[in-house]
Coordinates of C-alpha atoms in Angstrom, one line a residue:
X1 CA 3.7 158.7 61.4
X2 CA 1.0 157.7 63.9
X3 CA 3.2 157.1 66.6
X4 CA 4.9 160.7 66.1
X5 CA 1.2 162.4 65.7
X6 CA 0.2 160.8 69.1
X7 CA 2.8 162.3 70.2
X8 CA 2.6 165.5 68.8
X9 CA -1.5 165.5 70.3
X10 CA 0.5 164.6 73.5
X11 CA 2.5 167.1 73.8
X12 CA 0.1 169.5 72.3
X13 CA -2.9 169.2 75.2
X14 CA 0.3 167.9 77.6
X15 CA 1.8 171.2 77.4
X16 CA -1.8 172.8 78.3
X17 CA -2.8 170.5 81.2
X18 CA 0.4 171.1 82.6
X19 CA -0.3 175.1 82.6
X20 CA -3.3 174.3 84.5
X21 CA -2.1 172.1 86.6
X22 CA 0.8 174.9 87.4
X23 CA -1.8 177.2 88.0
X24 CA -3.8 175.4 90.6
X25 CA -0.5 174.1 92.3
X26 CA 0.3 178.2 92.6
X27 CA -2.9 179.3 93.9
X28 CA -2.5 176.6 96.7
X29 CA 0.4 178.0 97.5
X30 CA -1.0 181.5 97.7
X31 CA -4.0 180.0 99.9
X32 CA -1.9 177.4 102.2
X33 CA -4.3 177.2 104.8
X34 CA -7.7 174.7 104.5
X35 CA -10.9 176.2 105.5
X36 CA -10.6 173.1 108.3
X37 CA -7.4 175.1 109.6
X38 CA -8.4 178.8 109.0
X39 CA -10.3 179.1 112.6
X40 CA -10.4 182.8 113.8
X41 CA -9.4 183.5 116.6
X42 CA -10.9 186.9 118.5
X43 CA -9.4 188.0 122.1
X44 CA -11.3 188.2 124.9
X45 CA -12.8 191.4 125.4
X46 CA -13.2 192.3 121.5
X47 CA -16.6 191.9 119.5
X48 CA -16.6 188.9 117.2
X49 CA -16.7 190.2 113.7
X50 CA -18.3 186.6 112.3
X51 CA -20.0 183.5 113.7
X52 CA -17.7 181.4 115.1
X53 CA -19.2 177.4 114.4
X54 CA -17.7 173.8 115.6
X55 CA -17.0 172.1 112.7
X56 CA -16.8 169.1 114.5
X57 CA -16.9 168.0 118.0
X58 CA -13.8 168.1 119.9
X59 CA -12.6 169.2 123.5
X60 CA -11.4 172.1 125.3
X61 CA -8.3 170.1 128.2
X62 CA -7.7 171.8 131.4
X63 CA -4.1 172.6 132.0
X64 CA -2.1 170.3 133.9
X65 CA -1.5 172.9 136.7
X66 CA -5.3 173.5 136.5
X67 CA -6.1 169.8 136.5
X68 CA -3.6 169.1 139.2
X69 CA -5.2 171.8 141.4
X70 CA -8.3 170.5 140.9
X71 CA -7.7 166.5 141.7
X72 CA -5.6 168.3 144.5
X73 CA -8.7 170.0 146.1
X74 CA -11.2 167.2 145.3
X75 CA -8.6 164.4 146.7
X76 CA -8.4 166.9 150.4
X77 CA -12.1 167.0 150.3
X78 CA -11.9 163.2 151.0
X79 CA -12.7 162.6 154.7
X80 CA -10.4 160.3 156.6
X81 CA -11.2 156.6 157.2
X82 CA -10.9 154.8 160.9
X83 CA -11.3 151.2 160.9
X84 CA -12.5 149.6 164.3
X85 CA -10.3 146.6 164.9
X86 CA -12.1 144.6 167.3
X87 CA -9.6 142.3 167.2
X88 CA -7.4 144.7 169.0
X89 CA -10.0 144.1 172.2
X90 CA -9.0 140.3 172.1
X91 CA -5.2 140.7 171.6
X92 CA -5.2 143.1 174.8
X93 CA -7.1 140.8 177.1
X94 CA -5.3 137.7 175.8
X95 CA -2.2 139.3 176.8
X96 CA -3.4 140.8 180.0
X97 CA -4.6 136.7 181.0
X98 CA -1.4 135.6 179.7
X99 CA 0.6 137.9 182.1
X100 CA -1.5 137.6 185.0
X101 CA -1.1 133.8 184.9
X102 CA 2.5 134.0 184.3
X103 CA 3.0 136.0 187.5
X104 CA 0.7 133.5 189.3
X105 CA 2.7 130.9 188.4
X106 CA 5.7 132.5 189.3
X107 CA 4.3 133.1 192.5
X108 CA 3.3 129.4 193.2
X109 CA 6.8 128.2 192.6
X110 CA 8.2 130.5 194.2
X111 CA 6.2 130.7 197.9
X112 CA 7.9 133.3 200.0
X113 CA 8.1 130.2 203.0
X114 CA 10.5 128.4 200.7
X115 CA 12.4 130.9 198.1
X116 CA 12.0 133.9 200.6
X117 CA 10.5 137.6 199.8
X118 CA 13.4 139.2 197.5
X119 CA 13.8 135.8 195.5
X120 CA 9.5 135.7 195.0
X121 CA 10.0 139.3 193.9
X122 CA 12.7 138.3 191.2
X123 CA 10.8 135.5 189.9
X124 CA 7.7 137.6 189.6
X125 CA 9.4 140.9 187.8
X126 CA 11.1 138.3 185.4
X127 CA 8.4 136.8 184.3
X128 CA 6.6 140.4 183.7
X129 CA 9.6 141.3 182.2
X130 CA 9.4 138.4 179.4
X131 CA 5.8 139.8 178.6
X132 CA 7.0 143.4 178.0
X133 CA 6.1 144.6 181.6
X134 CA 8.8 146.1 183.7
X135 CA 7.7 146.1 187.3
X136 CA 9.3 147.3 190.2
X137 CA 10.6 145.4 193.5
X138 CA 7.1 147.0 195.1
X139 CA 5.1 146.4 192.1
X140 CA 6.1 143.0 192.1
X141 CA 6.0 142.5 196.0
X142 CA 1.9 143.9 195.4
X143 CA 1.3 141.1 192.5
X144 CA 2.6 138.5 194.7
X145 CA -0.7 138.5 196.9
X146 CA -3.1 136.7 194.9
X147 CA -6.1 139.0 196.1
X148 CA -4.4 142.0 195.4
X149 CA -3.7 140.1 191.6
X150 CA -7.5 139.4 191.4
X151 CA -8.6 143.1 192.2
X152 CA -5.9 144.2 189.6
X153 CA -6.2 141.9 186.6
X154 CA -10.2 142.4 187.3
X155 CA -10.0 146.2 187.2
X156 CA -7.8 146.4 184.3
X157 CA -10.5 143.4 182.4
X158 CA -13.1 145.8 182.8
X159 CA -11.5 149.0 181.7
X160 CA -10.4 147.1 178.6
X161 CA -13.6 145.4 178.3
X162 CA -15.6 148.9 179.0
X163 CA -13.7 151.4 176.5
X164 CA -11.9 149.9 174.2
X165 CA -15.0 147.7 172.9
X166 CA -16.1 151.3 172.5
X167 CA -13.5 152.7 170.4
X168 CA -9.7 153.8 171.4
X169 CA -7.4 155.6 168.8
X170 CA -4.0 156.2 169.3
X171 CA -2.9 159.5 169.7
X172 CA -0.6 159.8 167.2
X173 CA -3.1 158.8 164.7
X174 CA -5.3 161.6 165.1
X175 CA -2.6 164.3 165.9
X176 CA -2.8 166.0 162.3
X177 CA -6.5 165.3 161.5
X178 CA -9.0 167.9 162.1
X179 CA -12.9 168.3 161.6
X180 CA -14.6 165.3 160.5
X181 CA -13.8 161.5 159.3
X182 CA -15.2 158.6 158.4
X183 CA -15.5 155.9 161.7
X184 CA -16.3 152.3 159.8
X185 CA -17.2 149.3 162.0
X186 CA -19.1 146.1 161.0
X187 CA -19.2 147.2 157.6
X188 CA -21.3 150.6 158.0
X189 CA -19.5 153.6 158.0
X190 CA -21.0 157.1 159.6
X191 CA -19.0 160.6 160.1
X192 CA -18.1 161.7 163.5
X193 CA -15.6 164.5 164.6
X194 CA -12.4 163.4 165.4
X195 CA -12.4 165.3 168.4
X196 CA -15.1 162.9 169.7
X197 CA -13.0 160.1 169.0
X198 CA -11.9 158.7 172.5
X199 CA -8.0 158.9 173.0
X200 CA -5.6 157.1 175.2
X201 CA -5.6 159.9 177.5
X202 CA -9.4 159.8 178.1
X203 CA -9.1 156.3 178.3
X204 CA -6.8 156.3 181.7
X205 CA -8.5 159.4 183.4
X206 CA -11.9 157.2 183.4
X207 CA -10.4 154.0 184.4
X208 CA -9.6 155.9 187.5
X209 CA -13.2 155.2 188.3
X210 CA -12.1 151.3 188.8
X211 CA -8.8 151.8 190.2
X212 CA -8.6 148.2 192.6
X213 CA -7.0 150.3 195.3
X214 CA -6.7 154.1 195.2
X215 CA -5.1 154.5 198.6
X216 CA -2.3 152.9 197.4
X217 CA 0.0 154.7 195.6
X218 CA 1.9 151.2 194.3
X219 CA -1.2 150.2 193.2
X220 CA -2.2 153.6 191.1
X221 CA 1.8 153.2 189.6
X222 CA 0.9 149.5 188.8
X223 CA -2.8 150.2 187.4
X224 CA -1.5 152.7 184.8
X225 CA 1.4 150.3 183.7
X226 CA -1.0 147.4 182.8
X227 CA -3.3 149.2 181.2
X228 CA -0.7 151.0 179.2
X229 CA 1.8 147.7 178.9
X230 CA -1.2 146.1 176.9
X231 CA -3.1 148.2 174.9
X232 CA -4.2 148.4 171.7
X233 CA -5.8 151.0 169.8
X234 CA -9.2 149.5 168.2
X235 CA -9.8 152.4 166.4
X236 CA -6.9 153.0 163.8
X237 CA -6.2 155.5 160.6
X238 CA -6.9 152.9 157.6
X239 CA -4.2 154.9 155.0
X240 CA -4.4 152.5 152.5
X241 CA -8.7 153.1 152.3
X242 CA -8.1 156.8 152.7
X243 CA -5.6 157.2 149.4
X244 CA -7.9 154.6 147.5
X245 CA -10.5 156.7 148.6
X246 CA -8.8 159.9 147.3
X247 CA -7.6 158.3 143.9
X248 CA -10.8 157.5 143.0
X249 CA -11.6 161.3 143.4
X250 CA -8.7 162.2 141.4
X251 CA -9.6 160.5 138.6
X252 CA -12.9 161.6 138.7
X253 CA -11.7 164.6 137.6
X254 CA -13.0 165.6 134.1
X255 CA -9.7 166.4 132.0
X256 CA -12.1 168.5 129.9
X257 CA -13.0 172.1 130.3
X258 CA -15.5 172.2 127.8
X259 CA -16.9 170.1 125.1
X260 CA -18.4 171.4 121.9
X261 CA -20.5 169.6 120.1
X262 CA -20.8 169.5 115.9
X263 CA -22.6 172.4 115.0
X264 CA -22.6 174.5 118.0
X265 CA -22.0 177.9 117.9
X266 CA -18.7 179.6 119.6
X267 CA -19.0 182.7 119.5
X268 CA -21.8 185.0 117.6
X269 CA -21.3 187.9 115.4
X270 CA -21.0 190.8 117.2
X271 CA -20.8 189.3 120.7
X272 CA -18.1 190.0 123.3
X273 CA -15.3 187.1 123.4
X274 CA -15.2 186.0 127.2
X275 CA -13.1 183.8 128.3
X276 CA -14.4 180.6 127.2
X277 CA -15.2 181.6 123.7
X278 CA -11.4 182.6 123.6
X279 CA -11.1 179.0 125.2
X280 CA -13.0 177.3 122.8
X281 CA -11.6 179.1 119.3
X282 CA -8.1 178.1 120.6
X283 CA -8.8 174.5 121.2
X284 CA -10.4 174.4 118.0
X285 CA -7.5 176.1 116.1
X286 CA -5.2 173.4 117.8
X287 CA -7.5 170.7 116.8
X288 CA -7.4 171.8 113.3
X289 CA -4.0 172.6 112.8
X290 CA -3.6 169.1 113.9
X291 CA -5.6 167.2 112.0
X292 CA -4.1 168.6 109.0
X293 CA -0.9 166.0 110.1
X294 CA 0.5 162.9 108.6
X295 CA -1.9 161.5 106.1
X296 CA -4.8 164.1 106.6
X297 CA -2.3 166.7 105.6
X298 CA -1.5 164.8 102.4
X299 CA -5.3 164.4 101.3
X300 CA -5.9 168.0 102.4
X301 CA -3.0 169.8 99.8
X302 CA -4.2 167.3 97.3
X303 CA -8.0 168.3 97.8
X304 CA -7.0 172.2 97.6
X305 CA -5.4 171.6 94.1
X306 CA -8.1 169.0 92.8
X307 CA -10.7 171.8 93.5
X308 CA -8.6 174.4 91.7
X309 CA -7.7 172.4 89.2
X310 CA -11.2 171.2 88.5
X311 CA -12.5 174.6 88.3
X312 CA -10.1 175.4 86.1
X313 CA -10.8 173.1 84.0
X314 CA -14.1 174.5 83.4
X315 CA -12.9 177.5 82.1
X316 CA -10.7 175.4 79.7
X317 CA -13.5 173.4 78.1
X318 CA -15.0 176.8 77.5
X319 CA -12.8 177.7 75.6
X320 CA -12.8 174.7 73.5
X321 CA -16.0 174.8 72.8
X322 CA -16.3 178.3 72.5
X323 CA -13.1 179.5 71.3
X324 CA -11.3 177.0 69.6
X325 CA -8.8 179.0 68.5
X326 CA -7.7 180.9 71.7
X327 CA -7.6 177.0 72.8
X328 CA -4.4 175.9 69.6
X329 CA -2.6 179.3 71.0
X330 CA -0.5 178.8 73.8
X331 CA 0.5 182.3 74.6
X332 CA -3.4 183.4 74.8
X333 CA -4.0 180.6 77.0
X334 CA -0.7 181.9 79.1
X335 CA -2.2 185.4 79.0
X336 CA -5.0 184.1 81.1
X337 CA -3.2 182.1 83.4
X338 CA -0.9 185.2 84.3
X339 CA -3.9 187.3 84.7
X340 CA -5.7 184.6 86.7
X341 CA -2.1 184.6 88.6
X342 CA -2.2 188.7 89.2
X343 CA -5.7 188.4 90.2
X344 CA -5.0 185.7 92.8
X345 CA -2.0 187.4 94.1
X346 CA -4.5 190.6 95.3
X347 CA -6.2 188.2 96.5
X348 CA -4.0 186.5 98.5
X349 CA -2.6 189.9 100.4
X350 CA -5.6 191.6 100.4
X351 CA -6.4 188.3 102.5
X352 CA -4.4 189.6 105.1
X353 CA -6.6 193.0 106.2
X354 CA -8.5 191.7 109.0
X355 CA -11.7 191.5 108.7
X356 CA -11.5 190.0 105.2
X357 CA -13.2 192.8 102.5
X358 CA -13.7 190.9 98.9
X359 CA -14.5 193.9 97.8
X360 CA -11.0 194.2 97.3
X361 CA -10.6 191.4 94.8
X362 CA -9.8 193.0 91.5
X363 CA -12.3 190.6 89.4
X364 CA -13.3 193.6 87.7
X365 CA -9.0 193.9 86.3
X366 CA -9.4 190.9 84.5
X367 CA -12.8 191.0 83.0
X368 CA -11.6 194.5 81.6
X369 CA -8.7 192.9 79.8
X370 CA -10.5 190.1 78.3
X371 CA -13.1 192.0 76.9
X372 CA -11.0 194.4 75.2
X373 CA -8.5 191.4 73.8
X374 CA -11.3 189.0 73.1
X375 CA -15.0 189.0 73.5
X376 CA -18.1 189.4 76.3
X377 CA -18.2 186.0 76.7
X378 CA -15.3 184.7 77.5
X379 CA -14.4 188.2 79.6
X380 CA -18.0 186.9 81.3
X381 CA -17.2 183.0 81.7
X382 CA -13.7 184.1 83.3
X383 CA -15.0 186.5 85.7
X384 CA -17.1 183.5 86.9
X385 CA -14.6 181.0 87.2
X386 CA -12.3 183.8 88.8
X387 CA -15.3 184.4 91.9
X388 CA -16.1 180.7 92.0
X389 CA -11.9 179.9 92.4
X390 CA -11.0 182.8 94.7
X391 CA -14.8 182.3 96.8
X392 CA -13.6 178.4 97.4
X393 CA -10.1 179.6 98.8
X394 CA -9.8 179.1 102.5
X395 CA -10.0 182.8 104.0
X396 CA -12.9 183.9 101.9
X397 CA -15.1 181.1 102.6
X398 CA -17.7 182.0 104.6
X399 CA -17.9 185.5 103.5
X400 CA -19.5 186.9 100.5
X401 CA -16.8 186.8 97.8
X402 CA -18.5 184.6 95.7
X403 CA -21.1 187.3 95.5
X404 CA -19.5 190.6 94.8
X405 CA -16.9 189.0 92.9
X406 CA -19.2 187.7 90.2
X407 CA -21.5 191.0 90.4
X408 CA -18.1 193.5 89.9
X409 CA -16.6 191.4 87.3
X410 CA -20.0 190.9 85.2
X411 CA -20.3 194.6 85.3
X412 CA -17.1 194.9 84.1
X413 CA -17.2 192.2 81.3
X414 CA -20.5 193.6 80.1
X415 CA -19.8 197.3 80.0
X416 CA -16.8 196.5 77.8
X417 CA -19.8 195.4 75.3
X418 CA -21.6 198.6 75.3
X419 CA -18.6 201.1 75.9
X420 CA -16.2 200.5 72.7
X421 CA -13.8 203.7 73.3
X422 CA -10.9 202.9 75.7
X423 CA -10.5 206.7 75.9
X424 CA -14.1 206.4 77.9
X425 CA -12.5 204.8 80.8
X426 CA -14.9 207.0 83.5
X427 CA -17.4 205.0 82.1
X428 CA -15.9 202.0 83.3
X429 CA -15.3 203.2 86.5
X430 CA -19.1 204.5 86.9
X431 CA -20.4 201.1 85.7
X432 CA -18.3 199.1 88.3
X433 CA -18.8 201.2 91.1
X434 CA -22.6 201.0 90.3
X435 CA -22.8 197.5 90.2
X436 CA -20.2 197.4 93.4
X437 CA -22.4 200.1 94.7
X438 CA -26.2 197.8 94.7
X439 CA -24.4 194.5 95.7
X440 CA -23.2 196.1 98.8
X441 CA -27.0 197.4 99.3
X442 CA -28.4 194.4 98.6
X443 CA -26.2 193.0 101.1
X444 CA -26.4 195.1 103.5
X445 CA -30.4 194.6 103.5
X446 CA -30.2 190.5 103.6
X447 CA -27.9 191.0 106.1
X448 CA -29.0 193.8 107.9
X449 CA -25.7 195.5 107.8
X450 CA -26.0 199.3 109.3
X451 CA -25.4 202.3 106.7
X452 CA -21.6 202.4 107.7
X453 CA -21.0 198.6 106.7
X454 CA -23.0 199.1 103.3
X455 CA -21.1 202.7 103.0
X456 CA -18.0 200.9 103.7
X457 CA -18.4 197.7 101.4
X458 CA -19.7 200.0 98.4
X459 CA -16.7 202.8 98.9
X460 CA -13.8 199.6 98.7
X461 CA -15.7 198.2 95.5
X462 CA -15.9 201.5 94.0
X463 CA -11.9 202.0 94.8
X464 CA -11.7 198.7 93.4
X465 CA -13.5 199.6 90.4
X466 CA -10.9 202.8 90.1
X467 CA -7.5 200.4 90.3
X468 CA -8.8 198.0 87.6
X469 CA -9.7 200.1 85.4
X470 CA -6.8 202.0 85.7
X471 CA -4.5 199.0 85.8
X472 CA -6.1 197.5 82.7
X473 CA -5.7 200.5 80.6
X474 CA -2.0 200.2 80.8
X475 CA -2.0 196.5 80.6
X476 CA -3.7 195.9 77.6
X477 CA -0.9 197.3 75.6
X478 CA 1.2 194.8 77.2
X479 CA -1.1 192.1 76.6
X480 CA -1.7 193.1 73.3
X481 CA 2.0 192.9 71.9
X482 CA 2.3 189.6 74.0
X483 CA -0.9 187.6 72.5

C-alpha cells in the first residue's frame, strides 16, 4: 500500500512537472535563438533603430584578398638590399697576379732566341687560355715584352684597385630595380639611388684614363679584355636579405580590421550604419553564431529551458499555495499551459516585425480569461509570470516587454474585478488601451521618444487591447466547457 501511494504521489506531481517541463521545452523552440546569438544587424546607410553593444571582445579579420593586397603593398615598399663584397676586390687581383705571372713564365721558357716568335706566342695564349683569357696571336705577341706586361698588369691593378674598392654592380643586377635601395658595407647600411650605383660600363669608360698605351690599338683590345676577363662585381643584389626583409613586413600585417573591446558601443541608436559599424555587427553575429557550437551550444539550449522552466515554476507554487485546488485538476492546469502556449505563439511571430513592438504581446488575452474562469489573483500572478517569461526570450530582451507587458495585462486582470458583466466588453477595451495608453507616455518621456513613437506604441497596445478582448470573449466558452 505504501509502495503503490508513492507511486500514485509520483505520478500525480510526475504528470504535472512533465506539463511544465513541456511547456518550457516549447517556448524554446518558439524562441531558438540566445540573446548571445540574436545580434542585429542594420545595412550601411540605414539609421540604427537600437544601441548596438559588444558583448564581449572579439575581432573584425581582413579578407584574405584584402590581407594579401595589403602584405603585397607593404612587402613592395621594402627597398632592395646590395651587399658590398670586398672580397670580390681580392679574388679579381688574385687572379689578375695569377695570370700575369703565368704569362711571364710562359715567356721565360719560351725566349723567342730559342723557341722562336710563333711558338712564344702559343705558349703565352695557352697559358691565358687555362686562366679563362682568350688572347690573340697580337695580344699575345704584346704580353711577351715584359715592359709592355708591367704597364698592363699595373694599369689594370689600379683600375681594380681604384673602382671596384669603391663599389661595382653588375648590370644585370640592377636592370629591373628603380629608385632607391639599401647599399650595406661593414655592417651600416644607408639608401642611395640605384642610378648612382657605378656599373660595369662606367667602370671601363674611366679606366680609359689609365689605359698603359692608347696609341696602340692592340693594347686598348687587350686593356678591355683584362679588365673584363677578371672582374667581379663588389656590389651584388643580396635576394636572400631582401625577401627576409619583405617577410618580415608581411607578417607585420595586422590580420585584424578592427578590434572591439567588451562593452564598447557599435553602433548608436539613431545613427547612420557606415561601413565599419556594418563591419563590426557582422563579425559579431559570426562570433556569436559560433560560440553557440559544440558544447556551448549544449549549455546554451539547456540554459534557455532552465530559465523557462524556472519561471514557470513560480507560477506553479502559486498555485499551490494559493489555489490548491486548481493545483489536484489537471485540465485547469492544461488550460493555462495552452493559453500560456497561444500567448507565446503571438509572441513568437509578432517577433518577426522589425523593429520588435511588445506592444503586440497579447498579455492582456490571457489575463482576461483567467479572471473570468478563476480570480484577480491568479489572472494577476499569471500576467506577471507571462511578461517576466516572454521579456527573458531572446528578441525582446533589451526592449521594453517586460514593461508594457506587465502594465497591459495588470489592467486587464484587474478590470475583470471591477467590471463583472461580460456583455460590458468596451469597458475592457477602454481600460486596456488606457493603461497601454500611459505606459507608452511614460515611456516615451524616460526615453524621450517624439510624439510619433509614443502615438505609435499607445495605438498598437490599444489594437492589442481590441484583439484580446475580442479573442477572450469567444474563448471563454471554450475554456469553460473544457475546465
Amino acid at each position: 500500500a505504501i509502495i503503490d501511494a508513492a507511486r500514485g504521489r509520483v505520478l500525480y506531481h510526475g504528470s504535472r512537472i512533465a506539463l511544465l517541463l513541456a511547456l518550457a521545452i516549447v517556448t524554446y523552440l518558439l524562441f531558438p535563438n540566445t540573446p548571445a546569438v540574436d545580434s542585429p544587424i542594420f545595412e550601411v546607410g540605414s539609421v540604427a533603430t537600437d544601441n548596438v553593444i559588444a558583448p564581449f571582445a572579439f575581432v573584425v579579420p581582413k579578407s584574405p584578398a584584402e590581407l594579401t593586397q595589403e602584405r603585397d603593398e607593404l612587402a613592395r615598399s621594402v627597398k632592395p638590399i646590395m651587399e658590398y663584397l670586398p672580397a670580390a676586390l681580392d679574388s679579381a687581383q688574385g687572379q689578375l697576379r695569377t695570370f700575369m705571372d703565368s704569362v711571364a713564365a710562359a715567356e721565360r721558357h719560351n725566349p723567342v732566341a730559342r723557341a722562336g716568335a710563333a711558338t712564344q706566342r702559343a705558349a703565352i695564349a695557352a697559358a691565358a687560355s687555362s686562366l679563362g683569357a682568350s688572347l690573340t696571336p697580337s695580344e699575345a705577341e704584346y704580353l711577351a715584352s715584359d715592359g709592355r706586361r708591367r704597364a698592363m698588369d699595373d694599369a689594370v691593378h689600379r683600375v681594380y684597385a681604384r673602382w671596384l674598392s669603391a663599389g661595382i654592380v653588375s648590370g644585370s643586377a640592377v636592370d629591373e630595380l628603380r629608385g632607391d635601395v639599401i647599399l650595406r658595407r661593414q655592417g651600416q647600411e644607408r639608401s642611395v639611388m640605384v642610378d648612382s650605383l657605378m656599373s660595369f660600363g662606367t667602370l671601363l669608360s674611366r679606366a680609359r684614363a689609365l689605359d698603359p698605351d692608347p696609341n696602340s690599338s692592340v693594347a686598348n683590345g687587350l686593356f678591355i679584355k683584362l679588365l673584363s676577363a677578371f672582374f667581379h662585381p663588389t656590389v651584388t643584389l643580396d635576394r636572400v636579405s631582401t625577401e627576409q626583409r619583405r617577410q618580415e613586413l608581411r607578417n607585420s600585417v595586422d590580420v585584424n580590421r578592427y578590434v572591439v573591446r567588451t562593452g564598447e558601443k557599435i553602433v548608436g541608436a539613431h545613427e547612420v550604419v557606415g561601413r565599419p559599424e556594418f563591419e563590426k555587427m557582422r563579425a559579431l553575429h559570426d562570433a556569436m553564431q559560433a560560440s553557440t557550437r559544440g558544447q556551448r551550444a549544449v549549455g546554451r539550449v539547456t540554459g534557455s529551458i532552465a530559465y523557462n522552466a524556472l519561471v514557470l515554476a513560480i507560477f506553479g507554487i502559486a498555485i499551490v499555495l494559493f489555489r490548491p485546488q486548481l493545483y489536484s485538476a489537471f485540465r485547469s492546469l492544461a488550460l493555462f499551459a495552452s493559453v500560456f502556449l497561444l500567448v507565446l505563439i503571438v509572441a513568437a511571430l509578432a517577433a518577426h516585425w522589425q523593429p520588435v513592438h511588445p506592444e503586440l504581446v497579447p498579455v492582456a488575452l490571457a489575463a482576461i480569461i483567467f479572471s473570468v474562469l478563476f480570480d484577480p489573483r491568479i489572472s494577476m500572478i499569471a500576467a506577471m509570470i507571462l511578461a517576466v517569461l516572454v521579456g527573458g526570450q531572446s528578441v525582446y530582451r533589451g526592449t521594453n516587454a517586460l514593461f508594457i507587458s506587465l502594465v497591459g495585462g495588470a489592467a486587464a486582470a484587474l478590470s475583470v474585478r471591477v467590471i463583472l458583466r461580460r456583455e460590458q466588453s468596451y469597458q475592457y477595451v477602454i481600460t486596456i488601451g488606457v493603461a497601454y495608453l500611459f505606459a507608452a507616455i511614460a515611456l516615451g518621456l524616460t526615453l524621450g521618444w517624439d510624439s510619433t513613437q509614443i502615438a505609435t506604441s499607445a495605438g498598437l497596445g490599444v489594437a492589442n487591447a481590441i484583439v484580446s478582448v475580442v479573442f477572450a470573449m469567444f474563448l471563454v466558452p471554450l475554456a469553460e466547457r473544457f475546465t
